[in-house]
Amino acid sequence: NAGVTQTPKFQVLKTGQSMTLQCAQDMNHEYMSWYRQDPGMGLRLIHYSVGAGITDQGEVPNGYNVSRSTTEDFPLRLLSAAPSQTSVYFCAVSRTGGNTEAFFGQGTRLTVV
Amino acid sequence: GEDVEQSLFLSVREGDSSVINCTYTDSSSTYLYWYKQEPGAGLQLLTYIFSNMDMKQDQRLTVLLNKKDKHLSLRIADTQTGDSAIYFCAEVSNSGYALNFGKGTSLLVTP
């Protein structure tokens, strides 16, 4: 039982490049979220999804796109990477949103140069 | 996490008690959480408290909730070096679908 799997674990991008951060879960939970973690800033919500086909913006959505075509997967796309997007990205899943335990992936450390 | 406040650092000696404090703003949050992050890892749920409770005890952990002051604390008894980590306080977001996190408190336990 893998839980929440994020790939890749590390990535270096050049400014302007695009990439997709993958998040996959085998917990059959409806709610999935992407957070970024920056030093001294805690975790900030980028986008979230309450089920397949439904996504919404969080606190810091600019520069990121998401889609949710299946329950299992919730990819995060950077269309044109900027140095300000250097961060550690975490995917989280929960059964019914904020009132249930959130399970986190191990994170993707992204550096944009 | 702009509305959830925590102190950033705490250092204690092994065997002492640690107390990590948090203030939150959303009085309607039904649950309040403490998550633990070890180096290089994701966050793991440590404990939580339901909003109609004042205290919850779970082995070495004690959570106190003061709803009037919107103050939450986590006490770790007999702190061990393995407790060294970052501890995040979190409330349910306004949407109800995600969490608002504090900036995290780095706990350092020295022998």
mmCIF file of C-alpha atoms in Angstrom:
data_model
loop_
_atom_site.group_PDB
_atom_site.id
_atom_site.type_symbol
_atom_site.label_atom_id
_atom_site.label_comp_id
_atom_site.label_asym_id
_atom_site.label_seq_id
_atom_site.Cartn_x
_atom_site.Cartn_y
_atom_site.Cartn_z
ATOM 1 C CA ASN A 1 0.000 0.000 0.000
ATOM 2 C CA ALA A 2 1.953 3.011 -1.274
ATOM 3 C CA GLY A 3 -0.404 5.734 0.016
ATOM 4 C CA VAL A 4 0.557 9.005 -1.683
ATOM 5 C CA THR A 5 3.356 8.915 -4.240
ATOM 6 C CA GLN A 6 4.995 12.010 -5.657
ATOM 7 C CA THR A 7 7.403 12.045 -8.580
ATOM 8 C CA PRO A 8 10.028 13.215 -9.167
ATOM 9 C CA LYS A 9 11.674 13.705 -5.762
ATOM 10 C CA PHE A 10 14.082 16.330 -7.102
ATOM 11 C CA GLN A 11 14.040 18.511 -10.204
ATOM 12 C CA VAL A 12 16.074 21.391 -11.560
ATOM 13 C CA LEU A 13 14.492 23.544 -14.246
ATOM 14 C CA LYS A 14 15.651 26.501 -16.232
ATOM 15 C CA THR A 15 13.526 29.630 -16.194
ATOM 16 C CA GLY A 16 10.777 29.338 -18.777
ATOM 17 C CA GLN A 17 10.737 25.552 -18.918
ATOM 18 C CA SER A 18 7.580 23.610 -18.241
ATOM 19 C CA MET A 19 7.071 20.469 -16.249
ATOM 20 C CA THR A 20 4.485 18.385 -14.460
ATOM 21 C CA LEU A 21 4.729 17.222 -10.883
ATOM 22 C CA GLN A 22 2.933 13.943 -10.421
ATOM 23 C CA CYS A 23 0.826 12.851 -7.471
ATOM 24 C CA ALA A 24 -0.811 9.451 -7.296
ATOM 25 C CA GLN A 25 -2.790 7.864 -4.480
ATOM 26 C CA ASP A 26 -4.099 4.374 -3.855
ATOM 27 C CA MET A 27 -6.264 5.308 -0.868
ATOM 28 C CA ASN A 28 -9.424 5.989 -2.895
ATOM 29 C CA HIS A 29 -9.813 9.377 -1.178
ATOM 30 C CA GLU A 30 -11.785 12.105 -2.890
ATOM 31 C CA TYR A 31 -9.917 15.203 -1.730
ATOM 32 C CA MET A 32 -6.478 16.042 -3.076
ATOM 33 C CA SER A 33 -4.420 19.194 -2.597
ATOM 34 C CA TRP A 34 -1.115 20.718 -3.604
ATOM 35 C CA TYR A 35 0.906 22.813 -1.151
ATOM 36 C CA ARG A 36 4.224 24.538 -1.448
ATOM 37 C CA GLN A 37 6.584 24.867 1.486
ATOM 38 C CA ASP A 38 9.038 27.725 1.682
ATOM 39 C CA PRO A 39 11.414 28.571 4.540
ATOM 40 C CA GLY A 40 9.663 30.642 7.173
ATOM 41 C CA MET A 41 6.371 30.477 5.254
ATOM 42 C CA GLY A 42 4.884 27.176 6.307
ATOM 43 C CA LEU A 43 2.678 25.402 3.787
ATOM 44 C CA ARG A 44 0.526 27.364 1.394
ATOM 45 C CA LEU A 45 -2.305 25.871 -0.623
ATOM 46 C CA ILE A 46 -1.902 26.086 -4.405
ATOM 47 C CA HIS A 47 -4.859 24.134 -5.798
ATOM 48 C CA TYR A 48 -7.215 21.504 -4.535
ATOM 49 C CA SER A 49 -9.760 19.027 -5.862
ATOM 50 C CA VAL A 50 -12.837 17.574 -4.202
ATOM 51 C CA GLY A 51 -13.208 14.800 -6.740
ATOM 52 C CA ALA A 52 -12.576 13.758 -10.321
ATOM 53 C CA GLY A 53 -13.367 16.597 -12.698
ATOM 54 C CA ILE A 54 -13.498 19.270 -9.973
ATOM 55 C CA THR A 55 -10.645 21.610 -9.098
ATOM 56 C CA ASP A 56 -10.351 24.997 -7.436
ATOM 57 C CA GLN A 57 -7.727 27.562 -6.546
ATOM 58 C CA GLY A 58 -6.054 27.895 -3.211
ATOM 59 C CA GLU A 59 -4.031 30.716 -1.699
ATOM 60 C CA VAL A 60 -1.204 30.880 -4.281
ATOM 61 C CA PRO A 61 -2.482 29.506 -7.620
ATOM 62 C CA ASN A 62 -0.689 31.837 -10.063
ATOM 63 C CA GLY A 63 1.724 30.051 -12.385
ATOM 64 C CA TYR A 64 0.231 26.620 -11.756
ATOM 65 C CA ASN A 65 -2.415 24.522 -13.472
ATOM 66 C CA VAL A 66 -4.101 21.348 -12.315
ATOM 67 C CA SER A 67 -6.547 18.796 -13.616
ATOM 68 C CA ARG A 68 -8.240 15.768 -12.058
ATOM 69 C CA SER A 69 -9.364 13.252 -14.630
ATOM 70 C CA THR A 70 -9.247 10.292 -12.232
ATOM 71 C CA THR A 71 -9.623 9.766 -8.499
ATOM 72 C CA GLU A 72 -6.052 8.494 -8.290
ATOM 73 C CA ASP A 73 -4.062 11.254 -9.982
ATOM 74 C CA PHE A 74 -3.709 14.993 -9.452
ATOM 75 C CA PRO A 75 -0.848 16.438 -11.515
ATOM 76 C CA LEU A 76 0.471 19.961 -10.994
ATOM 77 C CA ARG A 77 1.731 21.755 -14.075
ATOM 78 C CA LEU A 78 4.180 24.626 -14.256
ATOM 79 C CA LEU A 79 3.756 26.168 -17.699
ATOM 80 C CA SER A 80 6.716 28.563 -17.575
ATOM 81 C CA ALA A 81 8.870 28.076 -14.517
ATOM 82 C CA ALA A 82 10.170 31.090 -12.606
ATOM 83 C CA PRO A 83 12.802 31.293 -9.845
ATOM 84 C CA SER A 84 10.001 32.274 -7.425
ATOM 85 C CA GLN A 85 8.629 28.765 -7.873
ATOM 86 C CA THR A 86 11.697 27.227 -6.291
ATOM 87 C CA SER A 87 10.163 25.366 -3.381
ATOM 88 C CA VAL A 88 9.248 22.000 -1.932
ATOM 89 C CA TYR A 89 5.893 20.800 -3.204
ATOM 90 C CA PHE A 90 3.628 18.471 -1.259
ATOM 91 C CA CYS A 91 0.576 16.610 -2.392
ATOM 92 C CA ALA A 92 -1.993 15.689 0.245
ATOM 93 C CA VAL A 93 -5.085 13.506 0.163
ATOM 94 C CA SER A 94 -7.963 13.175 2.582
ATOM 95 C CA ARG A 95 -11.201 11.297 2.693
ATOM 96 C CA THR A 96 -13.590 14.204 3.132
ATOM 97 C CA GLY A 97 -11.551 17.391 3.211
ATOM 98 C CA GLY A 98 -10.395 19.434 6.189
ATOM 99 C CA ASN A 99 -12.319 17.489 8.792
ATOM 100 C CA THR A 100 -10.411 14.295 8.204
ATOM 101 C CA GLU A 101 -6.751 13.361 8.399
ATOM 102 C CA ALA A 102 -4.600 14.500 5.507
ATOM 103 C CA PHE A 103 -1.948 12.103 4.197
ATOM 104 C CA PHE A 104 1.075 13.689 2.581
ATOM 105 C CA GLY A 105 3.478 12.549 -0.067
ATOM 106 C CA GLN A 106 7.227 12.770 0.496
ATOM 107 C CA GLY A 107 7.518 15.975 -1.488
ATOM 108 C CA THR A 108 9.192 17.207 -4.674
ATOM 109 C CA ARG A 109 12.101 19.597 -4.261
ATOM 110 C CA LEU A 110 12.101 21.950 -7.250
ATOM 111 C CA THR A 111 14.831 24.414 -8.107
ATOM 112 C CA VAL A 112 14.354 26.921 -10.913
ATOM 113 C CA VAL A 113 17.552 28.577 -12.111
ATOM 114 C CA GLY B 1 -1.011 29.974 6.624
ATOM 115 C CA GLU B 2 -1.257 33.721 7.089
ATOM 116 C CA ASP B 3 -3.737 33.504 9.973
ATOM 117 C CA VAL B 4 -2.231 30.707 12.036
ATOM 118 C CA GLU B 5 0.665 31.894 14.181
ATOM 119 C CA GLN B 6 3.383 29.859 15.863
ATOM 120 C CA SER B 7 6.747 30.611 17.355
ATOM 121 C CA LEU B 8 9.488 29.467 14.995
ATOM 122 C CA PHE B 9 11.992 27.770 17.295
ATOM 123 C CA LEU B 10 12.081 25.859 20.554
ATOM 124 C CA SER B 11 15.031 24.153 22.187
ATOM 125 C CA VAL B 12 14.668 21.783 25.145
ATOM 126 C CA ARG B 13 16.809 19.247 26.935
ATOM 127 C CA GLU B 14 16.091 15.567 26.673
ATOM 128 C CA GLY B 15 13.671 14.483 29.388
ATOM 129 C CA ASP B 16 12.126 17.931 29.803
ATOM 130 C CA SER B 17 8.632 18.863 28.639
ATOM 131 C CA SER B 18 8.130 20.840 25.444
ATOM 132 C CA VAL B 19 5.249 23.221 24.916
ATOM 133 C CA ILE B 20 4.495 24.518 21.441
ATOM 134 C CA ASN B 21 1.925 27.270 21.142
ATOM 135 C CA CYS B 22 -0.355 28.317 18.304
ATOM 136 C CA THR B 23 -3.010 30.949 17.745
ATOM 137 C CA TYR B 24 -5.624 30.590 15.050
ATOM 138 C CA THR B 25 -8.337 32.839 13.670
ATOM 139 C CA ASP B 26 -11.169 30.725 12.316
ATOM 140 C CA SER B 27 -13.441 30.121 15.290
ATOM 141 C CA SER B 28 -15.638 27.884 13.150
ATOM 142 C CA SER B 29 -12.868 25.347 12.540
ATOM 143 C CA THR B 30 -14.275 22.040 13.721
ATOM 144 C CA TYR B 31 -10.919 20.358 14.099
ATOM 145 C CA LEU B 32 -7.484 21.666 14.953
ATOM 146 C CA TYR B 33 -4.446 19.628 14.096
ATOM 147 C CA TRP B 34 -0.832 19.130 14.966
ATOM 148 C CA TYR B 35 1.345 17.721 12.200
ATOM 149 C CA LYS B 36 4.971 16.629 12.523
ATOM 150 C CA GLN B 37 7.576 16.894 9.778
ATOM 151 C CA GLU B 38 10.883 15.077 10.098
ATOM 152 C CA PRO B 39 13.827 16.150 7.920
ATOM 153 C CA GLY B 40 13.338 15.371 4.243
ATOM 154 C CA ALA B 41 9.891 13.930 4.776
ATOM 155 C CA GLY B 42 6.280 14.884 4.321
ATOM 156 C CA LEU B 43 3.952 15.822 7.140
ATOM 157 C CA GLN B 44 2.351 13.236 9.386
ATOM 158 C CA LEU B 45 -0.638 13.761 11.612
ATOM 159 C CA LEU B 46 0.490 13.779 15.227
ATOM 160 C CA THR B 47 -2.764 14.499 16.984
ATOM 161 C CA TYR B 48 -5.909 16.574 16.694
ATOM 162 C CA ILE B 49 -8.617 18.030 18.878
ATOM 163 C CA PHE B 50 -12.264 18.548 18.170
ATOM 164 C CA SER B 51 -13.457 22.082 18.723
ATOM 165 C CA ASN B 52 -15.853 21.165 21.538
ATOM 166 C CA MET B 53 -13.019 19.761 23.649
ATOM 167 C CA ASP B 54 -10.712 21.624 26.029
ATOM 168 C CA MET B 55 -8.053 18.979 26.350
ATOM 169 C CA LYS B 56 -6.934 15.771 24.748
ATOM 170 C CA GLN B 57 -4.255 13.439 26.037
ATOM 171 C CA ASP B 58 -2.545 10.781 23.967
ATOM 172 C CA GLN B 59 0.384 9.054 25.684
ATOM 173 C CA ARG B 60 3.129 11.721 25.939
ATOM 174 C CA LEU B 61 1.089 14.315 24.064
ATOM 175 C CA THR B 62 -1.368 16.760 25.622
ATOM 176 C CA VAL B 63 -3.340 19.207 23.504
ATOM 177 C CA LEU B 64 -5.005 22.176 25.183
ATOM 178 C CA LEU B 65 -7.584 24.306 23.424
ATOM 179 C CA ASN B 66 -8.721 27.729 24.612
ATOM 180 C CA LYS B 67 -11.473 28.711 22.222
ATOM 181 C CA LYS B 68 -12.066 32.089 23.822
ATOM 182 C CA ASP B 69 -8.484 33.147 23.084
ATOM 183 C CA LYS B 70 -8.192 30.956 19.951
ATOM 184 C CA HIS B 71 -5.095 29.394 21.460
ATOM 185 C CA LEU B 72 -3.896 25.861 20.931
ATOM 186 C CA SER B 73 -0.931 24.217 22.580
ATOM 187 C CA LEU B 74 0.917 20.932 22.264
ATOM 188 C CA ARG B 75 2.790 19.572 25.251
ATOM 189 C CA ILE B 76 5.254 16.735 24.783
ATOM 190 C CA ALA B 77 6.208 15.073 28.052
ATOM 191 C CA ASP B 78 9.635 13.485 28.541
ATOM 192 C CA THR B 79 10.893 14.885 25.232
ATOM 193 C CA GLN B 80 13.289 12.600 23.373
ATOM 194 C CA THR B 81 15.880 13.349 20.692
ATOM 195 C CA GLY B 82 13.592 11.567 18.224
ATOM 196 C CA ASP B 83 11.029 14.297 18.815
ATOM 197 C CA SER B 84 13.287 16.808 17.061
ATOM 198 C CA ALA B 85 11.251 17.930 14.049
ATOM 199 C CA ILE B 86 9.082 20.753 12.763
ATOM 200 C CA TYR B 87 5.596 20.889 14.274
ATOM 201 C CA PHE B 88 2.756 22.523 12.383
ATOM 202 C CA CYS B 89 -0.495 23.734 13.797
ATOM 203 C CA ALA B 90 -3.390 23.664 11.300
ATOM 204 C CA GLU B 91 -7.009 24.712 11.154
ATOM 205 C CA VAL B 92 -9.623 23.786 8.605
ATOM 206 C CA SER B 93 -9.720 26.324 5.779
ATOM 207 C CA ASN B 94 -12.791 28.478 5.128
ATOM 208 C CA SER B 95 -13.746 26.256 2.203
ATOM 209 C CA GLY B 96 -13.656 23.204 4.468
ATOM 210 C CA TYR B 97 -11.712 21.348 1.827
ATOM 211 C CA ALA B 98 -8.115 21.904 2.924
ATOM 212 C CA LEU B 99 -6.011 23.154 5.825
ATOM 213 C CA ASN B 100 -4.439 26.457 6.825
ATOM 214 C CA PHE B 101 -1.038 25.818 8.354
ATOM 215 C CA GLY B 102 1.102 27.862 10.645
ATOM 216 C CA LYS B 103 4.712 28.479 9.688
ATOM 217 C CA GLY B 104 5.890 25.599 11.866
ATOM 218 C CA THR B 105 7.911 25.400 15.071
ATOM 219 C CA SER B 106 11.334 23.768 14.834
ATOM 220 C CA LEU B 107 11.883 21.730 17.979
ATOM 221 C CA LEU B 108 15.459 20.862 18.853
ATOM 222 C CA VAL B 109 16.031 18.354 21.613
ATOM 223 C CA THR B 110 19.533 18.307 23.043
ATOM 224 C CA PRO B 111 21.025 15.469 25.095
#
